[in-house]
């Protein structure tokens, strides 16, 4: 009832309630991405305290990435069955629990349970699939821009929390560094409970940008979906070439971002003699550039060929990864890397979401993108573990950086295999 009254109050002042949903979703993604990224700053302190090597800790974080990705299609099912509010509050509760319980861990299996399983499942339920669902349900126009704003929130999460976390680690220990993320997630959970609603008709509205005079859809019972539905959707798109191109390129996207840079960058800078706080500041600089780049990408994806946008994004990312080992980790060298890498860290998401929606249909966009996003996080898991393995065996991250750069150039070529005019939406199985 509170949300309905607030919606009417906003409507009298010329504001659509969809922008409240965007704001709450932005905060949700911001805090959950901060929780997902913070363990990357914590690779070395638990290693020194408990005697775990980087490869062991990386394996636990790889589990987090696998679950983060595989939850995508099933998160779409849960949102359809139980509504956005219940799913997001449950997800944030898991994130809060995982972050808090990790401060009392003493065994390696505790790390796997708290930061691998609980954090992976919780953050996976509020991942990019939530952004795709919100943009397609609440907006008939400006969808690309909305996806850009919502996905940019993960960069903002790093911008706000990582430098603070690194400073707290350095001065008060890694356990206290968890506190800001814990508090932020708890506050956002309360905001979600108060303001989040699943569809515009729940607050008496048509989607934003709908044609004038469009009637408000009547409230309907939840769709009859089961946990077999994601597999049925996967079977219906598995024969479509565009799906596998997007899945493969997003696999490379995750491999070259979350798996490599988000997880290992602070440790990589430590190998070059740079402290955790300056390294986290470089990540924050990337976040600032990505905030601009991803919102701009959303605006561009509404207007230009999404294939060519992805070609540019993957190409620039690959070249920046080739450059990083030669940056000598100086202020100017890392600033150049942060600018080119940061501008397209998550800029690939809006064009990918639009290609999914135009190819497979608006109604199934969330679930199909969930499977594409699963590819992203499988790639992240591969390099979260693989880069740690390379570092353990060769005492350098350089081979992992070069391999990821080459993979990005392959992705840039693959996206151009998609036809300029997307194929008609195919029928579900």
Steps between C-alpha positions, in 0.01 A plus 500: 500500500789737575644453151160557336445824691853618426448420131187714489684782679782486242256479209329824606841666476583357159729218613462136406551240773727302267785737593458404867540137393815597309640677807433205731642253246808721458565491876443124508751438221743750654514329840492141372781575252702658782454178700601296195808712431629552854651149536737595217661744745515225760708241317819556695393577863319163554785331314750634754272427798389147413782383274279458192669570167357723227389199294292363790326831566447548125328162480247608766439826314460302177213308662346838579518600133352169378201530733470871424455413133295182525245671725408733212237290317355373828494851647269593211272210599500604866417858401208375293368275778563706813548857376800729489472620858510157668784377279719808545451517878587130531807550282626795702445302821724223365766756407483661845525159667793387286696818560438498876568131560829516311644713781487200735627235257790278604492218242533501123154347458362805683642717222333280237164511681491872588679667208454224243145372545306761700654799324474329160132410534401831660678724252387277212136567587559875464736484202459654154188289443319730745599800288371327184170407668445852638577672170269273300209503746498866600609673178372507143762762406853586615568136584862518388563807714337334802710186461808721468419687821424182694808308387719803565405466866745213538779738401369752752507228768872460442545876487349544846593188694831360375733787599323523836532124545869503409564784747317314777700184425824692526415678826253276687515155341297321237208412730402861563518567123184291462294736720414778246370249244305314771325819616430621146341170394279497811376856435431428132301188597267725703460740206420211266233372737338845510519606134564207263208366297503245221296670225356846420139381534561432871515877554230582244726593208590398146871459421701818457496610136180311415280661234255759639172339595655157559277333762650375823530123481283321756671327789553137414611197702865398460583309184510124536870432477712227653870442543485302176402817311857639469611172344205508262596854400862391457389210279293737285793736435781244489471462123526875439843623394455844658453344844831317485685804365368710788568221749858459375581870489353550846712207623803698382355816655484334844841340456663837431317704769363335815723196479828676426504870591235516772641195679874534447580865428595597857713187533654572157591852611642358822741290290619827345560656842180706516299514822137392530362853541662644182398187306141531623510866397588395145198265507291793619633705208389219266162511671470873433577452132268202479215697656529744209571231240212270592237773520629631168487148360134473600425827319693385192334157496160667450633674188781307329591152377557295815738264322739783415484631854604158631777481240646827634457407867664158478777631278592783737491266799733251332751769409494642854575156648798464266619840620473433876824294544692779323347782706781457757223566756580871502238767557482585129515140382219383729294813429511421128395142571222609737358736240482260203417190703257682728296660222381158379519284814122444503414699189444167320179438698249746341574391138489133604166540680353678197622230263340237726169687519475573126597145404304293752217731603431739787309249714783247511785751499565462874525123494702477178734771623529298821657216300724743311605647833573150628762485225645828631545361849633163383770697320559697821537178698747359248732797529448558872649153549720492190678830564564392858642171373726683254620730779577202727692308232681782317508772768355749248158591362630601157398183308146536637487864389620420147257207466206715611601779260512255208160357597349852493620549142334168409175624658523822298510294181223260608234770557518601136372153405158609629275617219425872495126436501430265793305185425134498602429389855477120499218313662553338839523125524 
